[in-house]
Amino acid sequence: SQKIEQNSEALNIQEGKTATLTCNYTNYSPAYLQWYRQDPGRGPVFLLLIRENEKEKRKERLKVTFDTTLKQSLFHITASQPADSATYLCALDEGFQKLVFGTGTRLLVSP
Amino acid sequence: DVKVTQSSRYLVKRTGEKVFLECVQDMDHENMFWYRQDPGLGLRLIYFSYDVKMKEKGDIPEGYSVSREKKERFSLILESASTNQTSMYLCASRTGGGGQETQYFGPGTRLLVL
């Protein structure tokens, strides 16, 4: 089955900088990949989806890239704010309308 | 806005009790999912359902069962709760249509089994 690797260590950055989070997978390239945000004690909230034939997707300050050769997706938050502090989950299509999730990377944005 | 609600935010049960976790979605979604989330292990799929009365095992179904009698409601049942079932339980739903792959999550139920 698909294995997803996200950096388990928290990422600490200063307000205003760009945060870059990494999602690596090991097996087949999925038809699409999604990123979710999760705040403590809450359910994940969908942010962006990128398909296998797309290299890049943007939404306001968010940007996602998808490199099927490297088996990697990068998630960028530009002009980061303390309110962006959360855990970010990468999720891959596993077929049959299921997703497989990474363990998430915690982002801390300091003022 | 899609809304997924779960019956309890926090639950404390004793070992051996039968536990029911309820999930309701209001967007007429065909697919519903139950996950558990544990530190370092991420979200793991317990069961999912793609239609009323239909269910499929996920990655960790042991010790759990599910029920989907109505389209909007998906119940997770712990037949005899054990301490290793202490976890955060998350319900999600999505439409069955192509091009609409987003999963919408409920707020979660934090279950403690003593």
PDB file of C-alpha atoms in Angstrom:
ATOM      1  CA  SER A   1       0.000   0.000   0.000  1.00  0.00           C
ATOM      2  CA  GLN A   2       0.988   3.617  -0.385  1.00  0.00           C
ATOM      3  CA  LYS A   3       3.432   5.041   2.154  1.00  0.00           C
ATOM      4  CA  ILE A   4       3.491   8.776   2.744  1.00  0.00           C
ATOM      5  CA  GLU A   5       6.280  10.655   4.464  1.00  0.00           C
ATOM      6  CA  GLN A   6       5.848  14.072   5.978  1.00  0.00           C
ATOM      7  CA  ASN A   7       8.414  15.692   8.214  1.00  0.00           C
ATOM      8  CA  SER A   8       7.380  14.752  11.741  1.00  0.00           C
ATOM      9  CA  GLU A   9       9.387  17.576  13.269  1.00  0.00           C
ATOM     10  CA  ALA A  10       7.663  20.908  13.664  1.00  0.00           C
ATOM     11  CA  LEU A  11       8.596  23.665  11.262  1.00  0.00           C
ATOM     12  CA  ASN A  12       9.256  26.994  12.996  1.00  0.00           C
ATOM     13  CA  ILE A  13       9.337  30.136  10.883  1.00  0.00           C
ATOM     14  CA  GLN A  14       8.995  33.860  11.356  1.00  0.00           C
ATOM     15  CA  GLU A  15       5.950  35.814  10.324  1.00  0.00           C
ATOM     16  CA  GLY A  16       6.189  37.071   6.766  1.00  0.00           C
ATOM     17  CA  LYS A  17       8.449  34.250   5.557  1.00  0.00           C
ATOM     18  CA  THR A  18       7.434  31.461   3.200  1.00  0.00           C
ATOM     19  CA  ALA A  19       6.740  28.086   4.779  1.00  0.00           C
ATOM     20  CA  THR A  20       7.472  25.016   2.661  1.00  0.00           C
ATOM     21  CA  LEU A  21       6.181  21.612   3.690  1.00  0.00           C
ATOM     22  CA  THR A  22       7.096  18.357   1.974  1.00  0.00           C
ATOM     23  CA  CYS A  23       5.089  15.245   1.194  1.00  0.00           C
ATOM     24  CA  ASN A  24       6.873  12.224  -0.271  1.00  0.00           C
ATOM     25  CA  TYR A  25       5.219   8.989  -1.325  1.00  0.00           C
ATOM     26  CA  THR A  26       6.778   5.682  -2.212  1.00  0.00           C
ATOM     27  CA  ASN A  27       4.599   3.674  -4.547  1.00  0.00           C
ATOM     28  CA  TYR A  28       2.392   4.441  -7.508  1.00  0.00           C
ATOM     29  CA  SER A  29       1.623   8.023  -8.426  1.00  0.00           C
ATOM     30  CA  PRO A  30      -1.921   8.870  -7.390  1.00  0.00           C
ATOM     31  CA  ALA A  31      -4.510  10.436  -9.650  1.00  0.00           C
ATOM     32  CA  TYR A  32      -4.579  13.413  -7.276  1.00  0.00           C
ATOM     33  CA  LEU A  33      -3.154  14.663  -4.033  1.00  0.00           C
ATOM     34  CA  GLN A  34      -4.770  16.881  -1.418  1.00  0.00           C
ATOM     35  CA  TRP A  35      -3.611  19.085   1.427  1.00  0.00           C
ATOM     36  CA  TYR A  36      -5.611  19.592   4.612  1.00  0.00           C
ATOM     37  CA  ARG A  37      -5.178  21.841   7.628  1.00  0.00           C
ATOM     38  CA  GLN A  38      -5.891  20.549  11.118  1.00  0.00           C
ATOM     39  CA  ASP A  39      -6.094  22.655  14.261  1.00  0.00           C
ATOM     40  CA  PRO A  40      -5.692  21.028  17.710  1.00  0.00           C
ATOM     41  CA  GLY A  41      -8.764  19.057  18.733  1.00  0.00           C
ATOM     42  CA  ARG A  42     -10.496  19.657  15.378  1.00  0.00           C
ATOM     43  CA  GLY A  43     -11.157  17.725  12.223  1.00  0.00           C
ATOM     44  CA  PRO A  44      -9.038  18.357   9.106  1.00  0.00           C
ATOM     45  CA  VAL A  45     -10.190  21.038   6.684  1.00  0.00           C
ATOM     46  CA  PHE A  46      -9.564  20.769   2.941  1.00  0.00           C
ATOM     47  CA  LEU A  47      -7.223  23.336   1.406  1.00  0.00           C
ATOM     48  CA  LEU A  48      -6.109  22.330  -2.082  1.00  0.00           C
ATOM     49  CA  LEU A  49      -6.223  19.475  -4.571  1.00  0.00           C
ATOM     50  CA  ILE A  50      -3.742  18.915  -7.382  1.00  0.00           C
ATOM     51  CA  ARG A  51      -4.099  16.285 -10.106  1.00  0.00           C
ATOM     52  CA  GLU A  52      -1.374  14.141 -11.608  1.00  0.00           C
ATOM     53  CA  ASN A  53      -1.350  16.125 -14.847  1.00  0.00           C
ATOM     54  CA  GLU A  54      -0.940  19.457 -13.017  1.00  0.00           C
ATOM     55  CA  LYS A  55       2.436  20.805 -11.961  1.00  0.00           C
ATOM     56  CA  GLU A  56       1.244  23.619  -9.753  1.00  0.00           C
ATOM     57  CA  LYS A  57      -1.918  24.945  -8.117  1.00  0.00           C
ATOM     58  CA  ARG A  58      -2.454  28.224  -6.304  1.00  0.00           C
ATOM     59  CA  LYS A  59      -5.068  29.617  -3.952  1.00  0.00           C
ATOM     60  CA  GLU A  60      -4.453  33.016  -2.403  1.00  0.00           C
ATOM     61  CA  ARG A  61      -1.222  32.637  -0.346  1.00  0.00           C
ATOM     62  CA  LEU A  62      -1.093  28.868  -0.855  1.00  0.00           C
ATOM     63  CA  LYS A  63       0.768  27.019  -3.591  1.00  0.00           C
ATOM     64  CA  VAL A  64       1.067  23.297  -4.176  1.00  0.00           C
ATOM     65  CA  THR A  65       3.395  21.522  -6.589  1.00  0.00           C
ATOM     66  CA  PHE A  66       3.256  17.908  -7.681  1.00  0.00           C
ATOM     67  CA  ASP A  67       6.284  16.124  -9.157  1.00  0.00           C
ATOM     68  CA  THR A  68       5.387  12.564 -10.148  1.00  0.00           C
ATOM     69  CA  THR A  69       8.998  11.843 -11.128  1.00  0.00           C
ATOM     70  CA  LEU A  70      10.287  12.699  -7.677  1.00  0.00           C
ATOM     71  CA  LYS A  71       7.090  11.329  -6.066  1.00  0.00           C
ATOM     72  CA  GLN A  72       6.819  14.522  -4.102  1.00  0.00           C
ATOM     73  CA  SER A  73       4.467  17.397  -3.394  1.00  0.00           C
ATOM     74  CA  LEU A  74       5.515  20.709  -1.891  1.00  0.00           C
ATOM     75  CA  PHE A  75       3.085  22.954  -0.047  1.00  0.00           C
ATOM     76  CA  HIS A  76       3.995  26.628   0.274  1.00  0.00           C
ATOM     77  CA  ILE A  77       2.430  29.356   2.392  1.00  0.00           C
ATOM     78  CA  THR A  78       3.737  32.774   1.418  1.00  0.00           C
ATOM     79  CA  ALA A  79       3.720  35.797   3.740  1.00  0.00           C
ATOM     80  CA  SER A  80       2.989  33.451   6.631  1.00  0.00           C
ATOM     81  CA  GLN A  81       1.017  34.649   9.638  1.00  0.00           C
ATOM     82  CA  PRO A  82       0.691  33.334  13.214  1.00  0.00           C
ATOM     83  CA  ALA A  83      -2.861  32.286  12.281  1.00  0.00           C
ATOM     84  CA  ASP A  84      -1.310  29.814   9.810  1.00  0.00           C
ATOM     85  CA  SER A  85       0.059  27.805  12.748  1.00  0.00           C
ATOM     86  CA  ALA A  86      -1.513  24.361  12.520  1.00  0.00           C
ATOM     87  CA  THR A  87      -0.761  20.828  11.384  1.00  0.00           C
ATOM     88  CA  TYR A  88      -0.856  20.261   7.635  1.00  0.00           C
ATOM     89  CA  LEU A  89      -1.764  16.857   6.258  1.00  0.00           C
ATOM     90  CA  CYS A  90      -1.001  15.467   2.845  1.00  0.00           C
ATOM     91  CA  ALA A  91      -3.503  12.935   1.457  1.00  0.00           C
ATOM     92  CA  LEU A  92      -3.274  10.758  -1.638  1.00  0.00           C
ATOM     93  CA  ASP A  93      -5.956   9.132  -3.719  1.00  0.00           C
ATOM     94  CA  GLU A  94      -5.984   5.431  -2.989  1.00  0.00           C
ATOM     95  CA  GLY A  95      -8.728   4.509  -5.428  1.00  0.00           C
ATOM     96  CA  PHE A  96     -12.323   3.527  -4.666  1.00  0.00           C
ATOM     97  CA  GLN A  97     -12.885   7.073  -3.383  1.00  0.00           C
ATOM     98  CA  LYS A  98     -10.533   6.542  -0.445  1.00  0.00           C
ATOM     99  CA  LEU A  99      -7.637   8.668   0.736  1.00  0.00           C
ATOM    100  CA  VAL A 100      -4.470   7.697   2.545  1.00  0.00           C
ATOM    101  CA  PHE A 101      -3.126  10.383   4.872  1.00  0.00           C
ATOM    102  CA  GLY A 102       0.335  11.335   6.006  1.00  0.00           C
ATOM    103  CA  THR A 103       1.003  11.931   9.683  1.00  0.00           C
ATOM    104  CA  GLY A 104       1.210  15.679   9.130  1.00  0.00           C
ATOM    105  CA  THR A 105       3.723  18.426   9.768  1.00  0.00           C
ATOM    106  CA  ARG A 106       3.170  20.976  12.495  1.00  0.00           C
ATOM    107  CA  LEU A 107       3.838  24.560  11.437  1.00  0.00           C
ATOM    108  CA  LEU A 108       4.562  27.266  14.015  1.00  0.00           C
ATOM    109  CA  VAL A 109       4.673  30.868  12.797  1.00  0.00           C
ATOM    110  CA  SER A 110       6.179  33.296  15.287  1.00  0.00           C
ATOM    111  CA  PRO A 111       5.278  37.012  15.339  1.00  0.00           C
TER     112      PRO A 111
ATOM    113  CA  ASP B   1     -21.621  24.721   3.503  1.00  0.00           C
ATOM    114  CA  VAL B   2     -21.241  21.033   4.157  1.00  0.00           C
ATOM    115  CA  LYS B   3     -21.793  20.130   7.729  1.00  0.00           C
ATOM    116  CA  VAL B   4     -20.655  16.915   9.361  1.00  0.00           C
ATOM    117  CA  THR B   5     -21.609  16.509  12.993  1.00  0.00           C
ATOM    118  CA  GLN B   6     -20.562  13.926  15.522  1.00  0.00           C
ATOM    119  CA  SER B   7     -22.672  13.005  18.515  1.00  0.00           C
ATOM    120  CA  SER B   8     -20.075  13.715  21.200  1.00  0.00           C
ATOM    121  CA  ARG B   9     -16.864  15.738  21.473  1.00  0.00           C
ATOM    122  CA  TYR B  10     -15.617  13.795  24.497  1.00  0.00           C
ATOM    123  CA  LEU B  11     -16.560  10.368  25.771  1.00  0.00           C
ATOM    124  CA  VAL B  12     -15.330   8.298  28.708  1.00  0.00           C
ATOM    125  CA  LYS B  13     -16.206   4.607  28.780  1.00  0.00           C
ATOM    126  CA  ARG B  14     -15.174   1.551  30.738  1.00  0.00           C
ATOM    127  CA  THR B  15     -13.472  -1.529  29.329  1.00  0.00           C
ATOM    128  CA  GLY B  16     -16.023  -3.980  27.964  1.00  0.00           C
ATOM    129  CA  GLU B  17     -18.752  -1.408  27.357  1.00  0.00           C
ATOM    130  CA  LYS B  18     -20.484  -1.166  23.988  1.00  0.00           C
ATOM    131  CA  VAL B  19     -19.873   2.260  22.502  1.00  0.00           C
ATOM    132  CA  PHE B  20     -21.806   4.021  19.748  1.00  0.00           C
ATOM    133  CA  LEU B  21     -20.362   6.959  17.834  1.00  0.00           C
ATOM    134  CA  GLU B  22     -22.790   8.736  15.549  1.00  0.00           C
ATOM    135  CA  CYS B  23     -22.050  10.857  12.506  1.00  0.00           C
ATOM    136  CA  VAL B  24     -24.521  12.880  10.463  1.00  0.00           C
ATOM    137  CA  GLN B  25     -23.908  14.826   7.238  1.00  0.00           C
ATOM    138  CA  ASP B  26     -26.320  17.237   5.614  1.00  0.00           C
ATOM    139  CA  MET B  27     -25.094  17.294   1.999  1.00  0.00           C
ATOM    140  CA  ASP B  28     -26.603  14.100   0.629  1.00  0.00           C
ATOM    141  CA  HIS B  29     -23.138  12.575   0.221  1.00  0.00           C
ATOM    142  CA  GLU B  30     -22.935   8.979  -0.889  1.00  0.00           C
ATOM    143  CA  ASN B  31     -19.644   8.167   0.807  1.00  0.00           C
ATOM    144  CA  MET B  32     -18.918   8.240   4.521  1.00  0.00           C
ATOM    145  CA  PHE B  33     -15.797   7.258   6.439  1.00  0.00           C
ATOM    146  CA  TRP B  34     -14.644   6.554   9.964  1.00  0.00           C
ATOM    147  CA  TYR B  35     -11.019   7.192  10.920  1.00  0.00           C
ATOM    148  CA  ARG B  36      -9.073   7.096  14.101  1.00  0.00           C
ATOM    149  CA  GLN B  37      -6.162   9.436  14.701  1.00  0.00           C
ATOM    150  CA  ASP B  38      -3.292   8.677  17.037  1.00  0.00           C
ATOM    151  CA  PRO B  39      -0.049  10.616  17.617  1.00  0.00           C
ATOM    152  CA  GLY B  40       2.655   9.474  15.218  1.00  0.00           C
ATOM    153  CA  LEU B  41       0.266   7.236  13.287  1.00  0.00           C
ATOM    154  CA  GLY B  42      -1.882   9.801  11.564  1.00  0.00           C
ATOM    155  CA  LEU B  43      -5.374   9.115  10.303  1.00  0.00           C
ATOM    156  CA  ARG B  44      -6.195   5.463   9.747  1.00  0.00           C
ATOM    157  CA  LEU B  45      -9.326   4.280   7.991  1.00  0.00           C
ATOM    158  CA  ILE B  46     -11.529   1.958  10.041  1.00  0.00           C
ATOM    159  CA  TYR B  47     -14.567   1.505   7.776  1.00  0.00           C
ATOM    160  CA  PHE B  48     -16.252   3.301   4.952  1.00  0.00           C
ATOM    161  CA  SER B  49     -19.603   3.176   3.228  1.00  0.00           C
ATOM    162  CA  TYR B  50     -20.488   4.167  -0.324  1.00  0.00           C
ATOM    163  CA  ASP B  51     -24.231   3.704  -0.010  1.00  0.00           C
ATOM    164  CA  VAL B  52     -26.996   2.926   2.427  1.00  0.00           C
ATOM    165  CA  LYS B  53     -26.529  -0.508   4.040  1.00  0.00           C
ATOM    166  CA  MET B  54     -23.173  -0.905   2.258  1.00  0.00           C
ATOM    167  CA  LYS B  55     -19.905  -1.061   4.156  1.00  0.00           C
ATOM    168  CA  GLU B  56     -16.293  -1.829   3.403  1.00  0.00           C
ATOM    169  CA  LYS B  57     -13.433  -2.564   5.769  1.00  0.00           C
ATOM    170  CA  GLY B  58     -10.640  -0.076   5.947  1.00  0.00           C
ATOM    171  CA  ASP B  59      -7.137  -0.683   7.228  1.00  0.00           C
ATOM    172  CA  ILE B  60      -7.955  -1.350  10.896  1.00  0.00           C
ATOM    173  CA  PRO B  61     -11.499  -2.775  11.239  1.00  0.00           C
ATOM    174  CA  GLU B  62     -10.779  -5.199  14.079  1.00  0.00           C
ATOM    175  CA  GLY B  63     -12.868  -4.492  17.152  1.00  0.00           C
ATOM    176  CA  TYR B  64     -15.236  -2.192  15.275  1.00  0.00           C
ATOM    177  CA  SER B  65     -18.442  -2.476  13.307  1.00  0.00           C
ATOM    178  CA  VAL B  66     -20.540   0.089  11.456  1.00  0.00           C
ATOM    179  CA  SER B  67     -24.122   0.750  10.489  1.00  0.00           C
ATOM    180  CA  ARG B  68     -25.597   2.858   7.719  1.00  0.00           C
ATOM    181  CA  GLU B  69     -29.375   2.635   7.724  1.00  0.00           C
ATOM    182  CA  LYS B  70     -29.941   6.134   6.329  1.00  0.00           C
ATOM    183  CA  LYS B  71     -27.876   8.034   3.791  1.00  0.00           C
ATOM    184  CA  GLU B  72     -27.053  10.888   6.131  1.00  0.00           C
ATOM    185  CA  ARG B  73     -26.042   8.798   9.147  1.00  0.00           C
ATOM    186  CA  PHE B  74     -23.040   6.526   9.683  1.00  0.00           C
ATOM    187  CA  SER B  75     -22.496   4.895  13.054  1.00  0.00           C
ATOM    188  CA  LEU B  76     -19.331   3.357  14.450  1.00  0.00           C
ATOM    189  CA  ILE B  77     -19.750   0.680  17.088  1.00  0.00           C
ATOM    190  CA  LEU B  78     -17.148  -0.594  19.501  1.00  0.00           C
ATOM    191  CA  GLU B  79     -18.606  -3.952  20.481  1.00  0.00           C
ATOM    192  CA  SER B  80     -16.515  -4.293  23.649  1.00  0.00           C
ATOM    193  CA  ALA B  81     -14.349  -1.265  24.279  1.00  0.00           C
ATOM    194  CA  SER B  82     -10.716  -1.817  25.164  1.00  0.00           C
ATOM    195  CA  THR B  83      -8.059   0.596  26.397  1.00  0.00           C
ATOM    196  CA  ASN B  84      -6.220   0.426  23.068  1.00  0.00           C
ATOM    197  CA  GLN B  85      -9.274   1.987  21.451  1.00  0.00           C
ATOM    198  CA  THR B  86      -8.640   5.227  23.311  1.00  0.00           C
ATOM    199  CA  SER B  87      -8.223   7.660  20.453  1.00  0.00           C
ATOM    200  CA  MET B  88      -9.613  10.579  18.467  1.00  0.00           C
ATOM    201  CA  TYR B  89     -12.352   9.362  16.103  1.00  0.00           C
ATOM    202  CA  LEU B  90     -13.116  11.359  12.993  1.00  0.00           C
ATOM    203  CA  CYS B  91     -16.002  10.962  10.610  1.00  0.00           C
ATOM    204  CA  ALA B  92     -15.884  12.278   7.042  1.00  0.00           C
ATOM    205  CA  SER B  93     -18.126  12.363   4.018  1.00  0.00           C
ATOM    206  CA  ARG B  94     -17.764  13.091   0.299  1.00  0.00           C
ATOM    207  CA  THR B  95     -19.880  12.983  -2.767  1.00  0.00           C
ATOM    208  CA  GLY B  96     -19.612   9.982  -5.044  1.00  0.00           C
ATOM    209  CA  GLY B  97     -19.209  12.089  -8.149  1.00  0.00           C
ATOM    210  CA  GLY B  98     -15.985  12.509 -10.069  1.00  0.00           C
ATOM    211  CA  GLY B  99     -14.231  15.834  -9.792  1.00  0.00           C
ATOM    212  CA  GLN B 100     -15.486  16.278  -6.218  1.00  0.00           C
ATOM    213  CA  GLU B 101     -12.905  14.413  -4.209  1.00  0.00           C
ATOM    214  CA  THR B 102     -12.832  16.568  -1.090  1.00  0.00           C
ATOM    215  CA  GLN B 103     -13.564  14.838   2.177  1.00  0.00           C
ATOM    216  CA  TYR B 104     -15.451  16.886   4.762  1.00  0.00           C
ATOM    217  CA  PHE B 105     -14.671  16.063   8.358  1.00  0.00           C
ATOM    218  CA  GLY B 106     -16.619  16.317  11.563  1.00  0.00           C
ATOM    219  CA  PRO B 107     -15.105  17.888  14.685  1.00  0.00           C
ATOM    220  CA  GLY B 108     -14.021  14.536  16.102  1.00  0.00           C
ATOM    221  CA  THR B 109     -14.841  12.519  19.214  1.00  0.00           C
ATOM    222  CA  ARG B 110     -12.104  12.048  21.757  1.00  0.00           C
ATOM    223  CA  LEU B 111     -12.761   8.670  23.388  1.00  0.00           C
ATOM    224  CA  LEU B 112     -11.099   7.557  26.585  1.00  0.00           C
ATOM    225  CA  VAL B 113     -11.523   3.915  27.602  1.00  0.00           C
ATOM    226  CA  LEU B 114     -10.667   3.218  31.226  1.00  0.00           C
TER     227      LEU B 114
END
